[in-house]
Amino acid sequence: MGSSANSYGVSPIGPIGQAVGGSQKNFGINGGFNKGIYSKNNNILNTNVNVSVKGNKSKGDDDFGGKGSKKNSNKKSNSNENNDSKSAADKRFKTLPPSESLPRYETIGGYIFVCNNDTMAENLKRELFGLPPRYRDSVRQITPGLPLFLYNYSTHQLHGVFEAASFGGTNIDPSAWEDKKCPGESRFPAQVKVMTRKICEPLEEDSFRPILHHYDGPKFRLELNIPEALSLLDIFEEQKP
């Protein structure tokens, strides 16, 4: 992951003693998630469309003809300023590089959110996971029922099992992890509502890291393909609640 550890915005579970919001489904893990995705093996090679949201250039004042008057010059200046602002926003919300994304031919099968001990309480209270702005388009691939996991980089443990209770989106709750410098804006706007699928003991790194796709040393991809997600679910299924 390109961000430093303290840039991640999901909270840790720490001692995972209770379900998020008190809700929990008490049936087997494998096969219960997103049955449309996991029902057939040949879905593993289904095409995964990575949505890259790029704003179409709107027709600005400088696109219109006319004499080079002072008034027209001001319009050009204002248009350039707007384009600069739009460019800055595009950089802020740029999509993930290929090393951090699933190949296009693979279907997303799960997602790992990242957290630390400082954000645990807010995460559980809001029943919401979030990531920094550059994960916006990636998180939009999440659909209700998709298995989710939570990696606590303070303890180096993976917590689960959760599932998406909504589609992934942007600023589902802009007051969550509010940016003190920009009131009303979340520091982690790539968000999804969650619910607890099953309370399990957290996994230590030596049990789950071999399953994950790594890049740039110890960093691992947050998007999971179907085999990776199923392998993690199998390991959690073996854990005593």
JSON list of C-alpha atoms in Angstrom, two decimals, residues 18-178:
[
{"chain": "A", "resi": 18, "resn": "GLN", "atom": "CA", "xyz": [-18.95, -8.45, 20.47]},
{"chain": "A", "resi": 19, "resn": "ALA", "atom": "CA", "xyz": [-20.59, -8.18, 17.11]},
{"chain": "A", "resi": 20, "resn": "VAL", "atom": "CA", "xyz": [-20.75, -4.85, 15.36]},
{"chain": "A", "resi": 21, "resn": "GLY", "atom": "CA", "xyz": [-24.01, -3.26, 16.35]},
{"chain": "A", "resi": 22, "resn": "GLY", "atom": "CA", "xyz": [-24.94, -6.43, 18.20]},
{"chain": "A", "resi": 23, "resn": "SER", "atom": "CA", "xyz": [-26.04, -8.18, 15.02]},
{"chain": "A", "resi": 24, "resn": "GLN", "atom": "CA", "xyz": [-24.61, -11.51, 13.97]},
{"chain": "A", "resi": 25, "resn": "LYS", "atom": "CA", "xyz": [-25.54, -14.26, 11.56]},
{"chain": "A", "resi": 26, "resn": "ASN", "atom": "CA", "xyz": [-25.20, -17.70, 13.05]},
{"chain": "A", "resi": 27, "resn": "PHE", "atom": "CA", "xyz": [-24.65, -19.93, 10.07]},
{"chain": "A", "resi": 28, "resn": "GLY", "atom": "CA", "xyz": [-21.61, -21.34, 8.32]},
{"chain": "A", "resi": 29, "resn": "ILE", "atom": "CA", "xyz": [-19.11, -18.97, 6.80]},
{"chain": "A", "resi": 30, "resn": "ASN", "atom": "CA", "xyz": [-18.32, -20.58, 3.47]},
{"chain": "A", "resi": 31, "resn": "GLY", "atom": "CA", "xyz": [-21.16, -20.43, 1.00]},
{"chain": "A", "resi": 32, "resn": "GLY", "atom": "CA", "xyz": [-23.17, -17.87, 2.94]},
{"chain": "A", "resi": 33, "resn": "PHE", "atom": "CA", "xyz": [-21.54, -14.84, 1.38]},
{"chain": "A", "resi": 34, "resn": "ASN", "atom": "CA", "xyz": [-22.70, -13.40, -1.88]},
{"chain": "A", "resi": 35, "resn": "LYS", "atom": "CA", "xyz": [-23.93, -16.67, -3.27]},
{"chain": "A", "resi": 36, "resn": "GLY", "atom": "CA", "xyz": [-24.00, -15.24, -6.75]},
{"chain": "A", "resi": 37, "resn": "ILE", "atom": "CA", "xyz": [-20.22, -14.86, -6.61]},
{"chain": "A", "resi": 38, "resn": "TYR", "atom": "CA", "xyz": [-19.24, -18.05, -4.84]},
{"chain": "A", "resi": 39, "resn": "SER", "atom": "CA", "xyz": [-21.73, -20.53, -6.28]},
{"chain": "A", "resi": 40, "resn": "LYS", "atom": "CA", "xyz": [-19.66, -21.51, -9.33]},
{"chain": "A", "resi": 41, "resn": "ASN", "atom": "CA", "xyz": [-15.95, -22.16, -9.62]},
{"chain": "A", "resi": 42, "resn": "ASN", "atom": "CA", "xyz": [-15.75, -20.74, -13.10]},
{"chain": "A", "resi": 43, "resn": "ASN", "atom": "CA", "xyz": [-16.65, -17.36, -11.70]},
{"chain": "A", "resi": 44, "resn": "ILE", "atom": "CA", "xyz": [-13.05, -17.06, -10.53]},
{"chain": "A", "resi": 45, "resn": "LEU", "atom": "CA", "xyz": [-12.03, -15.94, -13.99]},
{"chain": "A", "resi": 46, "resn": "ASN", "atom": "CA", "xyz": [-14.96, -13.59, -14.50]},
{"chain": "A", "resi": 47, "resn": "THR", "atom": "CA", "xyz": [-14.02, -10.18, -15.78]},
{"chain": "A", "resi": 48, "resn": "ASN", "atom": "CA", "xyz": [-13.45, -7.62, -13.06]},
{"chain": "A", "resi": 49, "resn": "VAL", "atom": "CA", "xyz": [-14.22, -4.15, -14.26]},
{"chain": "A", "resi": 50, "resn": "ASN", "atom": "CA", "xyz": [-12.15, -1.62, -12.37]},
{"chain": "A", "resi": 51, "resn": "VAL", "atom": "CA", "xyz": [-14.15, 1.56, -12.54]},
{"chain": "A", "resi": 52, "resn": "SER", "atom": "CA", "xyz": [-11.95, 4.57, -13.06]},
{"chain": "A", "resi": 53, "resn": "VAL", "atom": "CA", "xyz": [-13.94, 7.72, -12.58]},
{"chain": "A", "resi": 54, "resn": "LYS", "atom": "CA", "xyz": [-12.57, 10.49, -14.69]},
{"chain": "A", "resi": 55, "resn": "GLY", "atom": "CA", "xyz": [-14.52, 13.68, -14.97]},
{"chain": "A", "resi": 56, "resn": "ASN", "atom": "CA", "xyz": [-15.27, 14.72, -18.54]},
{"chain": "A", "resi": 57, "resn": "LYS", "atom": "CA", "xyz": [-13.91, 18.10, -19.37]},
{"chain": "A", "resi": 58, "resn": "SER", "atom": "CA", "xyz": [-16.76, 20.53, -19.33]},
{"chain": "A", "resi": 59, "resn": "LYS", "atom": "CA", "xyz": [-16.89, 23.30, -21.85]},
{"chain": "A", "resi": 60, "resn": "GLY", "atom": "CA", "xyz": [-15.32, 26.24, -20.08]},
{"chain": "A", "resi": 61, "resn": "ASP", "atom": "CA", "xyz": [-15.43, 29.92, -20.94]},
{"chain": "A", "resi": 62, "resn": "ASP", "atom": "CA", "xyz": [-12.12, 29.67, -22.76]},
{"chain": "A", "resi": 63, "resn": "ASP", "atom": "CA", "xyz": [-13.71, 27.29, -25.26]},
{"chain": "A", "resi": 64, "resn": "PHE", "atom": "CA", "xyz": [-15.87, 30.04, -26.69]},
{"chain": "A", "resi": 65, "resn": "GLY", "atom": "CA", "xyz": [-14.70, 32.31, -29.47]},
{"chain": "A", "resi": 66, "resn": "GLY", "atom": "CA", "xyz": [-14.54, 36.07, -29.26]},
{"chain": "A", "resi": 67, "resn": "LYS", "atom": "CA", "xyz": [-12.20, 38.98, -29.23]},
{"chain": "A", "resi": 68, "resn": "GLY", "atom": "CA", "xyz": [-9.37, 39.05, -26.76]},
{"chain": "A", "resi": 69, "resn": "SER", "atom": "CA", "xyz": [-10.96, 41.64, -24.55]},
{"chain": "A", "resi": 70, "resn": "LYS", "atom": "CA", "xyz": [-10.15, 42.14, -20.88]},
{"chain": "A", "resi": 71, "resn": "LYS", "atom": "CA", "xyz": [-13.48, 40.56, -19.96]},
{"chain": "A", "resi": 72, "resn": "ASN", "atom": "CA", "xyz": [-12.70, 37.47, -22.01]},
{"chain": "A", "resi": 73, "resn": "SER", "atom": "CA", "xyz": [-9.24, 37.31, -20.45]},
{"chain": "A", "resi": 74, "resn": "ASN", "atom": "CA", "xyz": [-10.78, 37.22, -16.98]},
{"chain": "A", "resi": 75, "resn": "LYS", "atom": "CA", "xyz": [-13.00, 34.35, -18.04]},
{"chain": "A", "resi": 76, "resn": "LYS", "atom": "CA", "xyz": [-9.95, 32.44, -19.22]},
{"chain": "A", "resi": 77, "resn": "SER", "atom": "CA", "xyz": [-8.22, 33.09, -15.92]},
{"chain": "A", "resi": 78, "resn": "ASN", "atom": "CA", "xyz": [-11.22, 31.88, -13.93]},
{"chain": "A", "resi": 79, "resn": "SER", "atom": "CA", "xyz": [-11.50, 28.81, -16.13]},
{"chain": "A", "resi": 80, "resn": "ASN", "atom": "CA", "xyz": [-7.84, 27.98, -15.58]},
{"chain": "A", "resi": 81, "resn": "GLU", "atom": "CA", "xyz": [-8.30, 28.30, -11.83]},
{"chain": "A", "resi": 82, "resn": "ASN", "atom": "CA", "xyz": [-11.28, 25.94, -11.96]},
{"chain": "A", "resi": 83, "resn": "ASN", "atom": "CA", "xyz": [-9.27, 23.46, -14.02]},
{"chain": "A", "resi": 84, "resn": "ASP", "atom": "CA", "xyz": [-6.42, 23.64, -11.51]},
{"chain": "A", "resi": 85, "resn": "SER", "atom": "CA", "xyz": [-8.84, 22.91, -8.68]},
{"chain": "A", "resi": 86, "resn": "LYS", "atom": "CA", "xyz": [-10.35, 20.02, -10.61]},
{"chain": "A", "resi": 87, "resn": "SER", "atom": "CA", "xyz": [-6.87, 18.68, -11.34]},
{"chain": "A", "resi": 88, "resn": "ALA", "atom": "CA", "xyz": [-5.99, 18.82, -7.65]},
{"chain": "A", "resi": 89, "resn": "ALA", "atom": "CA", "xyz": [-9.16, 16.92, -6.80]},
{"chain": "A", "resi": 90, "resn": "ASP", "atom": "CA", "xyz": [-8.38, 14.31, -9.45]},
{"chain": "A", "resi": 91, "resn": "LYS", "atom": "CA", "xyz": [-4.94, 13.78, -7.92]},
{"chain": "A", "resi": 92, "resn": "ARG", "atom": "CA", "xyz": [-6.48, 13.41, -4.49]},
{"chain": "A", "resi": 93, "resn": "PHE", "atom": "CA", "xyz": [-8.91, 10.78, -5.72]},
{"chain": "A", "resi": 94, "resn": "LYS", "atom": "CA", "xyz": [-6.63, 9.01, -8.20]},
{"chain": "A", "resi": 95, "resn": "THR", "atom": "CA", "xyz": [-7.14, 5.29, -8.54]},
{"chain": "A", "resi": 96, "resn": "LEU", "atom": "CA", "xyz": [-4.77, 2.65, -7.22]},
{"chain": "A", "resi": 97, "resn": "PRO", "atom": "CA", "xyz": [-1.73, 1.56, -9.25]},
{"chain": "A", "resi": 98, "resn": "PRO", "atom": "CA", "xyz": [-1.83, -1.91, -10.85]},
{"chain": "A", "resi": 99, "resn": "SER", "atom": "CA", "xyz": [0.34, -3.40, -8.10]},
{"chain": "A", "resi": 100, "resn": "GLU", "atom": "CA", "xyz": [-2.39, -2.63, -5.56]},
{"chain": "A", "resi": 101, "resn": "SER", "atom": "CA", "xyz": [-5.35, -3.71, -7.68]},
{"chain": "A", "resi": 102, "resn": "LEU", "atom": "CA", "xyz": [-6.71, -7.03, -8.87]},
{"chain": "A", "resi": 103, "resn": "PRO", "atom": "CA", "xyz": [-6.02, -7.91, -12.49]},
{"chain": "A", "resi": 104, "resn": "ARG", "atom": "CA", "xyz": [-8.94, -7.01, -14.72]},
{"chain": "A", "resi": 105, "resn": "TYR", "atom": "CA", "xyz": [-9.78, -10.65, -15.41]},
{"chain": "A", "resi": 106, "resn": "GLU", "atom": "CA", "xyz": [-10.31, -11.42, -11.71]},
{"chain": "A", "resi": 107, "resn": "THR", "atom": "CA", "xyz": [-13.54, -10.85, -9.80]},
{"chain": "A", "resi": 108, "resn": "ILE", "atom": "CA", "xyz": [-13.32, -9.21, -6.42]},
{"chain": "A", "resi": 109, "resn": "GLY", "atom": "CA", "xyz": [-14.09, -11.81, -3.75]},
{"chain": "A", "resi": 110, "resn": "GLY", "atom": "CA", "xyz": [-13.47, -9.87, -0.56]},
{"chain": "A", "resi": 111, "resn": "TYR", "atom": "CA", "xyz": [-11.79, -6.82, 0.90]},
{"chain": "A", "resi": 112, "resn": "ILE", "atom": "CA", "xyz": [-9.38, -6.08, 3.73]},
{"chain": "A", "resi": 113, "resn": "PHE", "atom": "CA", "xyz": [-9.70, -2.77, 5.57]},
{"chain": "A", "resi": 114, "resn": "VAL", "atom": "CA", "xyz": [-6.87, -1.46, 7.70]},
{"chain": "A", "resi": 115, "resn": "CYS", "atom": "CA", "xyz": [-7.00, 0.07, 11.15]},
{"chain": "A", "resi": 116, "resn": "ASN", "atom": "CA", "xyz": [-5.16, 0.79, 14.37]},
{"chain": "A", "resi": 117, "resn": "ASN", "atom": "CA", "xyz": [-5.97, 0.84, 18.05]},
{"chain": "A", "resi": 118, "resn": "ASP", "atom": "CA", "xyz": [-6.86, 4.54, 18.04]},
{"chain": "A", "resi": 119, "resn": "THR", "atom": "CA", "xyz": [-9.89, 4.25, 15.74]},
{"chain": "A", "resi": 120, "resn": "MET", "atom": "CA", "xyz": [-11.54, 1.15, 17.16]},
{"chain": "A", "resi": 121, "resn": "ALA", "atom": "CA", "xyz": [-14.33, 2.79, 19.13]},
{"chain": "A", "resi": 122, "resn": "GLU", "atom": "CA", "xyz": [-15.58, 4.97, 16.29]},
{"chain": "A", "resi": 123, "resn": "ASN", "atom": "CA", "xyz": [-15.45, 2.10, 13.82]},
{"chain": "A", "resi": 124, "resn": "LEU", "atom": "CA", "xyz": [-17.59, -0.17, 15.98]},
{"chain": "A", "resi": 125, "resn": "LYS", "atom": "CA", "xyz": [-19.99, 2.57, 17.00]},
{"chain": "A", "resi": 126, "resn": "ARG", "atom": "CA", "xyz": [-20.70, 3.64, 13.44]},
{"chain": "A", "resi": 127, "resn": "GLU", "atom": "CA", "xyz": [-20.67, 0.14, 11.92]},
{"chain": "A", "resi": 128, "resn": "LEU", "atom": "CA", "xyz": [-18.56, 1.62, 9.17]},
{"chain": "A", "resi": 129, "resn": "PHE", "atom": "CA", "xyz": [-15.18, 0.87, 7.60]},
{"chain": "A", "resi": 130, "resn": "GLY", "atom": "CA", "xyz": [-13.22, 3.57, 5.78]},
{"chain": "A", "resi": 131, "resn": "LEU", "atom": "CA", "xyz": [-10.02, 4.13, 3.84]},
{"chain": "A", "resi": 132, "resn": "PRO", "atom": "CA", "xyz": [-8.14, 7.17, 2.48]},
{"chain": "A", "resi": 133, "resn": "PRO", "atom": "CA", "xyz": [-9.38, 9.02, -0.63]},
{"chain": "A", "resi": 134, "resn": "ARG", "atom": "CA", "xyz": [-7.26, 7.13, -3.15]},
{"chain": "A", "resi": 135, "resn": "TYR", "atom": "CA", "xyz": [-9.20, 3.94, -2.37]},
{"chain": "A", "resi": 136, "resn": "ARG", "atom": "CA", "xyz": [-12.49, 5.53, -3.44]},
{"chain": "A", "resi": 137, "resn": "ASP", "atom": "CA", "xyz": [-12.86, 3.77, -6.78]},
{"chain": "A", "resi": 138, "resn": "SER", "atom": "CA", "xyz": [-11.56, 0.49, -5.39]},
{"chain": "A", "resi": 139, "resn": "VAL", "atom": "CA", "xyz": [-14.08, 0.46, -2.53]},
{"chain": "A", "resi": 140, "resn": "ARG", "atom": "CA", "xyz": [-16.91, 1.16, -4.98]},
{"chain": "A", "resi": 141, "resn": "GLN", "atom": "CA", "xyz": [-16.54, -2.41, -6.20]},
{"chain": "A", "resi": 142, "resn": "ILE", "atom": "CA", "xyz": [-17.88, -3.67, -2.86]},
{"chain": "A", "resi": 143, "resn": "THR", "atom": "CA", "xyz": [-21.44, -5.01, -2.98]},
{"chain": "A", "resi": 144, "resn": "PRO", "atom": "CA", "xyz": [-23.74, -6.02, -0.11]},
{"chain": "A", "resi": 145, "resn": "GLY", "atom": "CA", "xyz": [-22.80, -9.43, 1.29]},
{"chain": "A", "resi": 146, "resn": "LEU", "atom": "CA", "xyz": [-19.15, -9.29, 0.23]},
{"chain": "A", "resi": 147, "resn": "PRO", "atom": "CA", "xyz": [-16.87, -10.71, 2.96]},
{"chain": "A", "resi": 148, "resn": "LEU", "atom": "CA", "xyz": [-14.76, -8.10, 4.70]},
{"chain": "A", "resi": 149, "resn": "PHE", "atom": "CA", "xyz": [-11.78, -8.38, 7.02]},
{"chain": "A", "resi": 150, "resn": "LEU", "atom": "CA", "xyz": [-10.04, -5.90, 9.27]},
{"chain": "A", "resi": 151, "resn": "TYR", "atom": "CA", "xyz": [-6.27, -5.77, 9.65]},
{"chain": "A", "resi": 152, "resn": "ASN", "atom": "CA", "xyz": [-5.04, -4.08, 12.82]},
{"chain": "A", "resi": 153, "resn": "TYR", "atom": "CA", "xyz": [-1.54, -2.84, 12.11]},
{"chain": "A", "resi": 154, "resn": "SER", "atom": "CA", "xyz": [-1.04, -2.03, 15.80]},
{"chain": "A", "resi": 155, "resn": "THR", "atom": "CA", "xyz": [-1.33, -5.70, 16.73]},
{"chain": "A", "resi": 156, "resn": "HIS", "atom": "CA", "xyz": [-0.58, -7.21, 13.29]},
{"chain": "A", "resi": 157, "resn": "GLN", "atom": "CA", "xyz": [-3.75, -9.31, 13.51]},
{"chain": "A", "resi": 158, "resn": "LEU", "atom": "CA", "xyz": [-6.54, -9.91, 11.02]},
{"chain": "A", "resi": 159, "resn": "HIS", "atom": "CA", "xyz": [-10.07, -9.74, 12.42]},
{"chain": "A", "resi": 160, "resn": "GLY", "atom": "CA", "xyz": [-13.30, -11.17, 11.04]},
{"chain": "A", "resi": 161, "resn": "VAL", "atom": "CA", "xyz": [-15.60, -12.13, 9.83]},
{"chain": "A", "resi": 162, "resn": "PHE", "atom": "CA", "xyz": [-17.58, -9.13, 8.56]},
{"chain": "A", "resi": 163, "resn": "GLU", "atom": "CA", "xyz": [-19.68, -8.50, 5.51]},
{"chain": "A", "resi": 164, "resn": "ALA", "atom": "CA", "xyz": [-20.72, -5.44, 3.57]},
{"chain": "A", "resi": 165, "resn": "ALA", "atom": "CA", "xyz": [-24.12, -4.10, 4.59]},
{"chain": "A", "resi": 166, "resn": "SER", "atom": "CA", "xyz": [-24.15, -1.58, 1.74]},
{"chain": "A", "resi": 167, "resn": "PHE", "atom": "CA", "xyz": [-22.50, -0.80, -1.54]},
{"chain": "A", "resi": 168, "resn": "GLY", "atom": "CA", "xyz": [-19.08, 0.78, -1.19]},
{"chain": "A", "resi": 169, "resn": "GLY", "atom": "CA", "xyz": [-19.22, 4.52, -1.67]},
{"chain": "A", "resi": 170, "resn": "THR", "atom": "CA", "xyz": [-17.79, 7.92, -0.88]},
{"chain": "A", "resi": 171, "resn": "ASN", "atom": "CA", "xyz": [-18.59, 9.81, 2.32]},
{"chain": "A", "resi": 172, "resn": "ILE", "atom": "CA", "xyz": [-21.44, 7.56, 3.38]},
{"chain": "A", "resi": 173, "resn": "ASP", "atom": "CA", "xyz": [-20.96, 9.28, 6.73]},
{"chain": "A", "resi": 174, "resn": "PRO", "atom": "CA", "xyz": [-18.81, 12.40, 6.23]},
{"chain": "A", "resi": 175, "resn": "SER", "atom": "CA", "xyz": [-18.74, 13.00, 9.98]},
{"chain": "A", "resi": 176, "resn": "ALA", "atom": "CA", "xyz": [-16.84, 9.73, 10.55]},
{"chain": "A", "resi": 177, "resn": "TRP", "atom": "CA", "xyz": [-13.12, 10.27, 11.18]},
{"chain": "A", "resi": 178, "resn": "GLU", "atom": "CA", "xyz": [-13.76, 13.98, 10.61]}
]
